[in-house]
PDB file of C-alpha atoms in Angstrom:
ATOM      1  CA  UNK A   1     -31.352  97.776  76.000  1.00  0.00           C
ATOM      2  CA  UNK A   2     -34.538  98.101  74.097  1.00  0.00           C
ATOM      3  CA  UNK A   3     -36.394 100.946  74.808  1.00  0.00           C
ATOM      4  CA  UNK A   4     -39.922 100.234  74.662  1.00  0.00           C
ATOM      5  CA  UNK A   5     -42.301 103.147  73.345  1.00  0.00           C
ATOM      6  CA  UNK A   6     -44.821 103.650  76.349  1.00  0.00           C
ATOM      7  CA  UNK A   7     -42.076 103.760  79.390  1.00  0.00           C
ATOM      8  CA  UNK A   8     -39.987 106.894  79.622  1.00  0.00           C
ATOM      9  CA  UNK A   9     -36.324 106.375  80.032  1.00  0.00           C
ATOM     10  CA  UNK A  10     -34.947 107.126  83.522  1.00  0.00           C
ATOM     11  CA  UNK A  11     -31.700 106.148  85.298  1.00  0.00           C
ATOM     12  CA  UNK A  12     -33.212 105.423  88.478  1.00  0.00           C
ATOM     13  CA  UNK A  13     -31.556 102.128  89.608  1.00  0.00           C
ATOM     14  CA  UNK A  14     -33.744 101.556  91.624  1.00  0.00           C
ATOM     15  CA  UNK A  15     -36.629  99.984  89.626  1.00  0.00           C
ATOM     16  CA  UNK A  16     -36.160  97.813  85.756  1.00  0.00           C
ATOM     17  CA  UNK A  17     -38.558  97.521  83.475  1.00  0.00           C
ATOM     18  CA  UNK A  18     -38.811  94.408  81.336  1.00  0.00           C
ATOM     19  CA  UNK A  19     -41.736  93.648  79.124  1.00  0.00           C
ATOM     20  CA  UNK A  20     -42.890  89.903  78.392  1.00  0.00           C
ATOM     21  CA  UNK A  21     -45.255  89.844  76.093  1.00  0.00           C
ATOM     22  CA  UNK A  22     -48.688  91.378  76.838  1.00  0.00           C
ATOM     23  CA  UNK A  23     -47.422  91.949  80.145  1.00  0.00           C
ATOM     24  CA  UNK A  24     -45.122  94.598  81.838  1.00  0.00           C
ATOM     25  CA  UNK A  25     -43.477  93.568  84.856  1.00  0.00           C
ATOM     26  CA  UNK A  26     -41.587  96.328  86.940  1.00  0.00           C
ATOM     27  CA  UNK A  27     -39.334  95.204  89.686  1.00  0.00           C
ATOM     28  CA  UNK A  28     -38.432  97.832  92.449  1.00  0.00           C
ATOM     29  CA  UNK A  29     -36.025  97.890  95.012  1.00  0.00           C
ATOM     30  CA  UNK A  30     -36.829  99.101  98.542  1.00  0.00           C
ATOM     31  CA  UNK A  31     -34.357  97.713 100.633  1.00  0.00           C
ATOM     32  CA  UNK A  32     -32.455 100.214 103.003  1.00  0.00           C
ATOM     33  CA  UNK A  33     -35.671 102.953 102.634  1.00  0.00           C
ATOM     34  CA  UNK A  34     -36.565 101.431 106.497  1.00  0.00           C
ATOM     35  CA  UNK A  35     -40.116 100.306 104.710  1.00  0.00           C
ATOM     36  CA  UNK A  36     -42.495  97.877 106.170  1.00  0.00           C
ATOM     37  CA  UNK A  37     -42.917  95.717 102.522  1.00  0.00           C
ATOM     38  CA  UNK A  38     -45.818  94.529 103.972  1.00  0.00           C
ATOM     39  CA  UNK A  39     -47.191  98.169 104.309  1.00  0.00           C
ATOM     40  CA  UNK A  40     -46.888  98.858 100.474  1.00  0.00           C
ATOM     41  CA  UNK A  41     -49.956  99.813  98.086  1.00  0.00           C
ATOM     42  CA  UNK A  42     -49.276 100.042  94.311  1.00  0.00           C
ATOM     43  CA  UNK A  43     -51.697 102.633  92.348  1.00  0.00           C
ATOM     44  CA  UNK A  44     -51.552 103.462  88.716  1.00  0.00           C
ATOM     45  CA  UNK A  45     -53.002 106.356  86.578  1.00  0.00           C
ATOM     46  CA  UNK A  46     -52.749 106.622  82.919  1.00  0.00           C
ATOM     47  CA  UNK A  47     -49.170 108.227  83.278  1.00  0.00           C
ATOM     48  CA  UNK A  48     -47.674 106.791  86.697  1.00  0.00           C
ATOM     49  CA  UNK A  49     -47.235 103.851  88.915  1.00  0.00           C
ATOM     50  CA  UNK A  50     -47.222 105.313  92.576  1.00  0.00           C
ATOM     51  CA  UNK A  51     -45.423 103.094  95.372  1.00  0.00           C
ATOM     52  CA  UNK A  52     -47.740 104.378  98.560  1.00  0.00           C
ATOM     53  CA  UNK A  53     -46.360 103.673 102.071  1.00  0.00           C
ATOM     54  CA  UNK A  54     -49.546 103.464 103.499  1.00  0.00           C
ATOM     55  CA  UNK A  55     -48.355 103.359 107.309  1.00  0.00           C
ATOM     56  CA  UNK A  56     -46.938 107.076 106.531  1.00  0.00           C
ATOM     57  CA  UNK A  57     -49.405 107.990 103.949  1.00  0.00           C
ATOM     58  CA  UNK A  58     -46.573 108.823 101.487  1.00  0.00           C
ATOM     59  CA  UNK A  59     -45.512 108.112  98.471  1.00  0.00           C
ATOM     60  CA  UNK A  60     -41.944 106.529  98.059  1.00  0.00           C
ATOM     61  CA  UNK A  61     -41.764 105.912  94.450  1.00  0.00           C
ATOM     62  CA  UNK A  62     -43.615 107.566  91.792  1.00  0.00           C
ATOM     63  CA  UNK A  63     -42.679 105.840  87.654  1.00  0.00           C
ATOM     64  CA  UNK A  64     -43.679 107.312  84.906  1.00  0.00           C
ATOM     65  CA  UNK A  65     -45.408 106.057  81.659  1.00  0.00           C
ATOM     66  CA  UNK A  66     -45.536 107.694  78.711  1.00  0.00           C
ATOM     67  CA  UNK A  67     -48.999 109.261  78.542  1.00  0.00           C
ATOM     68  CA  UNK A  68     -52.038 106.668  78.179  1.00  0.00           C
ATOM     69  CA  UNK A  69     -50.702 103.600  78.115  1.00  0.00           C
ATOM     70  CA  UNK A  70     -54.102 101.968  78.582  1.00  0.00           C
ATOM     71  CA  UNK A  71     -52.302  99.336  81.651  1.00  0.00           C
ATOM     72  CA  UNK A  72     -53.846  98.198  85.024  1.00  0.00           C
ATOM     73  CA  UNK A  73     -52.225  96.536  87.679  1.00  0.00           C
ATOM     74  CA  UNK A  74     -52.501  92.579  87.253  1.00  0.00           C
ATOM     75  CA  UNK A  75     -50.950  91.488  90.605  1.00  0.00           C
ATOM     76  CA  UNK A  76     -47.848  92.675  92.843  1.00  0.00           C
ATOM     77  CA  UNK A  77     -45.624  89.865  94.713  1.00  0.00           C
ATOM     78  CA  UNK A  78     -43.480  91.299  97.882  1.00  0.00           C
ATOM     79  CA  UNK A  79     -40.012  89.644  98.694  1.00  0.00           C
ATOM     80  CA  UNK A  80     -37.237  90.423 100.602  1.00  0.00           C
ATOM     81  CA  UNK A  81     -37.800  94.165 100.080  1.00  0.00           C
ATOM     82  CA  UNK A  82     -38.301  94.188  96.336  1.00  0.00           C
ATOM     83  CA  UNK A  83     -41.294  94.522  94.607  1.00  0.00           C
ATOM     84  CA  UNK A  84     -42.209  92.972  91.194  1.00  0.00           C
ATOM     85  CA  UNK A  85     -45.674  94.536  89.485  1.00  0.00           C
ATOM     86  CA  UNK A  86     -47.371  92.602  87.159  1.00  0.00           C
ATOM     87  CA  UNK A  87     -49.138  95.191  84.479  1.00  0.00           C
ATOM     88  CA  UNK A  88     -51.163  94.305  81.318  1.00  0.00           C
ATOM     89  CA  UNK A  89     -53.000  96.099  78.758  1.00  0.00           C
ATOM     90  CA  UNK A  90     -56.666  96.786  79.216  1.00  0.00           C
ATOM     91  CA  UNK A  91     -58.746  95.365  76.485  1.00  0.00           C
TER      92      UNK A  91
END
């Protein structure tokens, strides 16, 4: 595993981390958390990703980033419960 210098290591299994290039992509499991996928909003700070249910006006998942990682949100793709998010570097 290759520990890449902007994402904090955490054991959660229930998101990976893989970065392609310029791009980060995140893929999250929400299966058996009794989630409408459809429901889901994905928000990012300089630090976090936040996974908002927005039907509850929670938050499910919070990730965290090492500090200013300078990333937006490029796209998110729902399926079958599992979310992939799409990040890339701001210029």
């Amino acid at each position: 595993m290759r520990v890449l210098p902007f994402i904090q290591v955490d054991e959660d299994p229930d998101f990976d981390i893989i970065q392609e290039g310029n791009k980060i992509n995140i893929y999250v499991d929400l299966r058996g958390k009794g989630l409408n996928i459809d429901n889901i909003q994905v928000k990012i700070n300089s630090n976090s990703v936040y996974i908002i249910d927005q039907q509850s006006n929670s938050t499910v998942k919070t990730i965290n980033l090492a500090a200013n990682t300078n990333l937006q949100v490029s796209e998110v793709r729902k399926h079958n419960g599992t979310l992939l998010i799409i990040l890339e570097k701001n210029n």
